[in-house]
Coordinates of C-alpha atoms and ligand atoms in Angstrom, one line a residue:
M78 CA 34.1 -59.2 17.8
Q79 CA 35.6 -58.4 14.4
D80 CA 32.1 -57.7 13.0
F81 CA 31.4 -55.5 16.0
L82 CA 34.6 -53.6 15.5
R83 CA 34.0 -53.2 11.7
N84 CA 30.5 -51.8 12.3
L85 CA 31.4 -49.6 15.2
P86 CA 31.5 -45.9 14.2
K87 CA 35.2 -45.2 14.8
V88 CA 37.1 -41.9 15.1
E89 CA 40.7 -41.3 14.4
L90 CA 42.5 -38.3 15.9
H91 CA 46.0 -39.0 14.7
L92 CA 46.7 -39.8 11.1
H93 CA 49.5 -38.4 8.9
I94 CA 47.9 -38.2 5.4
E95 CA 51.3 -38.6 3.8
G96 CA 51.6 -41.8 5.9
S97 CA 48.5 -43.2 4.3
L98 CA 50.2 -43.5 0.9
E99 CA 49.9 -47.1 -0.1
P100 CA 52.7 -48.5 -2.3
E101 CA 50.3 -49.2 -5.1
L102 CA 49.3 -45.5 -5.3
M103 CA 53.0 -44.5 -4.8
F104 CA 53.9 -46.5 -7.9
A105 CA 50.9 -45.1 -9.9
L106 CA 51.9 -41.5 -9.0
A107 CA 55.6 -42.1 -9.6
E108 CA 54.7 -43.2 -13.1
R109 CA 52.3 -40.4 -13.7
N110 CA 54.9 -37.8 -12.6
G111 CA 57.9 -39.5 -14.2
I112 CA 59.6 -40.1 -10.8
E113 CA 62.0 -42.9 -10.2
L114 CA 61.5 -44.9 -7.0
P115 CA 64.2 -46.9 -5.2
Y116 CA 62.0 -50.1 -5.4
S117 CA 61.3 -52.2 -8.5
S118 CA 57.9 -53.4 -7.3
V119 CA 55.2 -52.9 -4.7
E120 CA 56.4 -56.1 -2.9
E121 CA 59.9 -54.7 -2.7
A122 CA 58.6 -51.5 -1.2
K123 CA 56.6 -53.4 1.4
A124 CA 59.6 -55.6 2.2
A125 CA 61.6 -52.4 3.0
Y126 CA 59.0 -51.3 5.6
R127 CA 61.0 -52.8 8.5
F128 CA 62.1 -50.0 10.8
K129 CA 64.7 -49.8 13.5
D130 CA 63.3 -46.6 15.0
L131 CA 61.4 -43.4 14.2
Q132 CA 64.2 -41.9 12.1
G133 CA 64.5 -45.1 10.1
F134 CA 60.8 -44.8 9.3
L135 CA 60.9 -41.0 8.6
N136 CA 63.6 -41.6 5.9
L137 CA 61.2 -43.8 3.9
Y138 CA 58.2 -41.6 4.7
F139 CA 59.9 -38.5 3.2
Q140 CA 61.1 -40.5 0.3
G141 CA 57.6 -42.0 -0.4
M142 CA 56.0 -38.6 -0.5
S143 CA 58.3 -37.4 -3.2
V144 CA 55.8 -38.7 -5.7
L145 CA 53.3 -36.0 -4.6
R146 CA 53.7 -33.0 -6.9
H147 CA 50.4 -31.7 -8.2
E148 CA 47.1 -30.8 -6.7
Q149 CA 45.5 -34.0 -8.2
D150 CA 48.2 -36.1 -6.4
F151 CA 47.2 -34.7 -3.0
Y152 CA 43.5 -35.1 -3.8
D153 CA 44.1 -38.8 -4.9
L154 CA 46.2 -39.5 -1.8
A155 CA 43.6 -38.2 0.6
M156 CA 40.5 -39.7 -1.2
D157 CA 42.2 -43.1 -1.4
Y158 CA 42.5 -43.1 2.4
F159 CA 39.1 -41.5 3.0
K160 CA 37.4 -44.2 1.0
R161 CA 39.3 -47.0 2.6
A162 CA 38.7 -45.7 6.1
S163 CA 35.0 -45.1 5.4
S164 CA 34.6 -48.7 4.2
E165 CA 36.1 -49.8 7.5
G166 CA 33.6 -47.9 9.5
V167 CA 35.6 -44.7 10.3
V168 CA 33.3 -41.7 10.6
H169 CA 35.8 -38.9 11.5
I170 CA 39.5 -38.3 10.9
D171 CA 41.7 -35.5 12.0
I172 CA 44.5 -35.4 9.5
H173 CA 48.0 -34.1 10.0
F174 CA 49.9 -32.9 7.0
D175 CA 53.5 -31.7 6.7
P176 CA 53.7 -28.6 4.5
Q177 CA 57.5 -28.1 5.0
A178 CA 58.2 -31.5 3.6
H179 CA 56.5 -30.4 0.3
L180 CA 57.8 -26.8 0.3
Q181 CA 61.3 -28.1 0.5
R182 CA 60.7 -30.0 -2.7
G183 CA 59.4 -27.0 -4.5
V184 CA 55.7 -27.9 -4.1
S185 CA 53.7 -24.9 -3.1
L186 CA 51.3 -24.6 -0.2
D187 CA 48.5 -23.8 -2.6
V188 CA 49.0 -27.1 -4.4
V189 CA 49.0 -29.0 -1.1
M190 CA 46.0 -27.2 0.4
S191 CA 43.8 -27.2 -2.7
G192 CA 44.3 -31.0 -3.2
L193 CA 43.6 -31.8 0.4
L194 CA 40.7 -29.4 0.9
S195 CA 39.0 -30.7 -2.3
A196 CA 39.3 -34.2 -1.0
K197 CA 37.9 -33.2 2.4
Q198 CA 35.0 -31.5 0.8
E199 CA 34.3 -34.5 -1.4
A200 CA 34.5 -36.9 1.5
E201 CA 32.2 -34.8 3.6
Q202 CA 29.6 -34.7 0.8
S203 CA 29.8 -38.2 -0.5
L204 CA 31.0 -40.4 2.4
D205 CA 29.8 -40.6 5.9
L206 CA 33.0 -39.0 7.0
S207 CA 34.0 -35.6 8.6
V208 CA 37.6 -34.4 8.4
G209 CA 39.6 -32.1 10.7
M210 CA 42.8 -30.4 9.4
I211 CA 46.1 -30.2 11.4
M212 CA 49.0 -28.3 9.9
A213 CA 52.0 -29.9 11.4
F214 CA 55.5 -28.5 11.8
L215 CA 58.7 -30.6 11.5
R216 CA 60.4 -30.3 14.9
D217 CA 63.9 -31.2 13.4
R218 CA 63.7 -28.0 11.2
P219 CA 64.2 -24.5 12.6
A220 CA 61.4 -22.9 14.5
E221 CA 61.8 -19.7 12.4
E222 CA 60.9 -21.8 9.3
A223 CA 57.7 -23.1 11.0
L224 CA 56.7 -19.6 12.0
Q225 CA 57.2 -18.4 8.4
V226 CA 55.1 -21.3 7.1
L227 CA 52.4 -20.5 9.6
E228 CA 52.3 -16.9 8.3
Q229 CA 52.4 -18.0 4.7
A230 CA 49.3 -20.1 5.4
A231 CA 47.3 -17.0 6.2
P232 CA 44.8 -17.6 3.3
Y233 CA 44.1 -21.0 4.8
W234 CA 43.9 -20.2 8.5
S235 CA 40.1 -20.4 8.5
E236 CA 40.4 -23.9 7.0
L237 CA 42.7 -25.2 9.8
D238 CA 41.5 -26.7 13.1
A239 CA 44.9 -26.9 14.7
I240 CA 48.7 -26.9 14.3
G241 CA 50.7 -29.9 15.3
L242 CA 54.4 -30.9 15.9
D243 CA 55.8 -34.0 14.5
S244 CA 59.0 -35.7 13.0
A245 CA 62.2 -36.6 14.9
E246 CA 61.4 -36.1 18.6
R247 CA 64.7 -36.8 20.3
D248 CA 66.7 -33.6 21.0
H249 CA 63.9 -31.4 19.6
P250 CA 61.9 -30.4 22.7
P251 CA 58.6 -28.6 22.7
S252 CA 60.3 -25.5 24.2
K253 CA 61.9 -24.9 20.8
F254 CA 58.5 -24.0 19.4
V255 CA 57.0 -21.6 22.0
T256 CA 56.8 -18.6 19.6
V257 CA 55.1 -20.6 16.9
F258 CA 52.5 -22.1 19.2
K259 CA 51.9 -18.6 20.8
R260 CA 51.2 -17.2 17.4
A261 CA 48.8 -20.1 16.6
Q262 CA 47.0 -19.3 19.9
E263 CA 46.7 -15.6 18.9
L264 CA 45.2 -16.8 15.6
G265 CA 42.6 -18.9 17.5
L266 CA 44.0 -22.2 16.4
A267 CA 44.0 -25.2 18.6
R268 CA 47.4 -26.8 19.4
V269 CA 48.5 -30.5 19.5
A270 CA 52.0 -32.0 19.6
H271 CA 53.7 -35.4 19.4
A272 CA 55.4 -36.0 22.7
G273 CA 56.5 -39.0 24.7
E274 CA 56.7 -41.3 21.6
E275 CA 60.6 -41.6 21.5
G276 CA 61.2 -38.5 23.6
P277 CA 61.1 -38.4 27.4
A278 CA 58.1 -37.8 29.7
S279 CA 59.4 -34.4 30.4
Y280 CA 58.5 -33.4 26.8
V281 CA 54.8 -34.3 27.6
I282 CA 55.0 -31.8 30.5
E283 CA 56.7 -29.2 28.4
A284 CA 54.1 -29.5 25.7
L285 CA 51.3 -29.0 28.2
D286 CA 53.1 -26.1 30.0
L287 CA 54.8 -24.2 27.2
L288 CA 52.7 -25.0 24.1
D289 CA 49.3 -25.2 25.9
V290 CA 48.2 -28.2 23.8
C291 CA 44.8 -29.7 24.0
R292 CA 46.1 -33.1 22.8
I293 CA 49.2 -35.2 23.1
D294 CA 50.0 -37.4 20.2
H295 CA 51.3 -40.7 21.5
G296 CA 52.3 -39.7 25.0
I297 CA 52.9 -43.3 26.1
R298 CA 56.2 -42.5 27.8
C299 CA 54.3 -40.4 30.3
L300 CA 54.2 -43.6 32.4
E301 CA 57.9 -42.9 33.2
S302 CA 56.9 -39.9 35.3
D303 CA 54.3 -39.7 38.0
E304 CA 54.2 -35.9 37.5
A305 CA 53.4 -36.3 33.8
V306 CA 50.6 -38.9 34.5
E307 CA 49.2 -36.6 37.2
R308 CA 49.1 -33.6 34.9
L309 CA 47.4 -35.6 32.1
Y310 CA 45.0 -37.0 34.6
Q311 CA 44.1 -33.6 36.1
K312 CA 43.5 -31.9 32.8
Q313 CA 42.1 -35.1 31.1
T314 CA 44.2 -34.2 28.1
V315 CA 43.5 -36.6 25.3
L316 CA 46.3 -39.0 24.3
T317 CA 46.2 -40.3 20.7
V318 CA 47.9 -43.7 21.1
C319 CA 48.9 -45.7 18.0
P320 CA 49.5 -49.3 19.0
L321 CA 50.6 -50.8 15.6
S322 CA 52.9 -47.7 15.0
N323 CA 54.6 -48.2 18.4
V324 CA 55.4 -51.8 17.7
S325 CA 56.6 -51.0 14.1
L326 CA 59.0 -48.3 15.4
N327 CA 60.2 -50.4 18.3
V328 CA 58.9 -47.9 20.8
V329 CA 57.4 -51.0 22.5
D330 CA 58.7 -54.5 22.0
S331 CA 55.4 -56.2 21.4
L332 CA 51.7 -55.4 21.5
T333 CA 51.1 -57.6 24.5
H334 CA 53.6 -55.4 26.3
H335 CA 52.0 -52.2 25.1
P336 CA 51.2 -49.6 27.9
L337 CA 47.6 -49.0 26.6
P338 CA 45.9 -51.0 29.4
A339 CA 48.2 -49.2 31.9
L340 CA 47.2 -45.8 30.6
L341 CA 43.5 -46.7 30.9
D342 CA 44.1 -48.0 34.4
K343 CA 45.5 -44.6 35.4
G344 CA 42.3 -43.0 34.3
L345 CA 43.8 -41.1 31.4
N346 CA 41.8 -39.9 28.4
V347 CA 43.0 -42.5 25.9
T348 CA 42.0 -42.9 22.2
I349 CA 43.5 -45.1 19.5
S350 CA 44.7 -44.2 16.0
S351 CA 46.7 -45.6 13.1
D352 CA 49.4 -42.8 12.7
D353 CA 50.8 -43.9 9.3
P354 CA 48.6 -46.9 8.2
A355 CA 50.4 -47.6 4.9
Y356 CA 53.7 -48.2 6.7
F357 CA 52.6 -49.8 10.0
G358 CA 50.4 -52.7 9.0
G359 CA 46.9 -51.3 8.8
G360 CA 44.4 -48.6 9.5
L361 CA 42.1 -47.9 12.4
L362 CA 40.1 -51.2 12.1
A363 CA 43.4 -53.2 12.1
N364 CA 44.5 -51.3 15.3
H365 CA 41.1 -52.1 16.9
I366 CA 41.4 -55.8 16.1
A367 CA 45.0 -56.0 17.2
C368 CA 44.0 -54.4 20.6
A369 CA 41.1 -56.9 21.0
Q370 CA 43.4 -59.8 20.3
S371 CA 46.3 -58.6 22.5
F372 CA 44.4 -57.2 25.5
G373 CA 41.3 -59.3 25.5
W374 CA 39.1 -56.2 25.7
D375 CA 35.4 -56.4 25.5
E376 CA 33.0 -54.3 23.4
E377 CA 32.6 -51.7 26.2
A378 CA 36.3 -50.8 26.1
F379 CA 36.1 -49.9 22.4
L380 CA 32.9 -47.8 23.0
I381 CA 34.8 -45.9 25.7
L382 CA 37.8 -45.2 23.4
N383 CA 35.7 -44.0 20.6
R384 CA 33.5 -41.9 22.9
N385 CA 36.7 -40.3 24.1
A386 CA 37.8 -39.6 20.5
I387 CA 34.4 -38.2 19.4
K388 CA 34.4 -35.7 22.4
E389 CA 37.8 -34.4 21.3
A390 CA 37.5 -34.5 17.5
F391 CA 37.9 -31.3 15.5
T392 CA 34.3 -31.2 14.2
T393 CA 31.1 -29.2 14.5
E394 CA 28.9 -29.6 17.6
P395 CA 26.0 -31.1 15.6
R396 CA 28.3 -33.7 14.0
R397 CA 29.8 -34.5 17.5
Q398 CA 26.3 -35.0 19.0
E399 CA 25.3 -37.1 16.0
L400 CA 28.3 -39.4 16.4
L401 CA 27.8 -39.7 20.2
A402 CA 24.2 -40.6 19.7
R403 CA 25.2 -43.3 17.1
L404 CA 27.6 -44.8 19.7
D405 CA 24.8 -44.9 22.3
V406 CA 22.7 -47.3 20.1
V407 CA 25.5 -49.6 19.0
K408 CA 24.3 -53.2 19.6
Y409 CA 26.4 -56.1 20.8
Ligands
ADE183 N1 55.4 -38.2 11.2 C1 54.8 -39.2 10.6 N2 54.6 -40.2 11.5 C2 55.2 -39.8 12.7 C3 55.4 -40.3 13.9 N3 55.0 -41.5 14.3 N4 56.1 -39.6 14.8 C4 56.6 -38.4 14.5 N5 56.4 -37.8 13.4 C5 55.8 -38.5 12.4
ZN184 ZN1 52.2 -39.3 14.4

């Protein structure tokens, strides 16, 4: 099974590129940029990655990304993950990135975008990997700031596939961002949002109704509301579920109790992703292996999940058809 999962062409729709920053690279960039880290070694950093909840993780996530200052740093961050993912059989990734987290530290949007876009271009030329770009807004910051960043990103609108909504979910409902998402719609950008991770099922419904999203990131708490499940089922809105993330952030108490099988039983359009692989114990392959071990799924289950992901990926139609055709001939 592990060989099958490694060789399977896998697609990841939910990945925060800043959450792919491995401690080894964090230390190298800290040294390069003369930045002091609160850890004395890679081991000490890894030992600190035990989280009580989403906010506990976000604190270390924002601290970790403080080593990213220059275009080269963003390029190195993204290429490091693209190479690792590609070596594990990942063929497409839609990346989230958090411009506000960098602007706040005095790092310009041009620095962030040039580094990430060069890495995307390099990966698409030299690796068997396509990359979608999701500019995410921090929901615990003011909506006006998000709108301003969206306008500031005008030179890059054509490079973006979508906008997203992430960071601390509790008490920051989708309704807060209606104006920003309407503006993105006017600009012809797709919309996605984290909802139903730590927040209630009603946020899933709000994201569908008020933000007109084509994708719900996480969404697992939809199971607490028949209405939310029904709405997701009727629209077949894709859910980007991140099993190892949910266990790390205590959204679920163990993988064997994870609601993934229940979501599939309800006929929902489920996919799996790694969210923040450097912090949650592994990338897309590790998430696949963990699911195989915990749920006893057969090969067909993983083909279905990755077919769902390919259909919803932010990529060109020829690439989508190529990836679907490659799944059709996978042997097991
Ligand atoms: N930003 C990075 N990872 C996140 C997660 N799991 N939920 C919300 N915001 C995030
Ligand atoms: Zn996420």
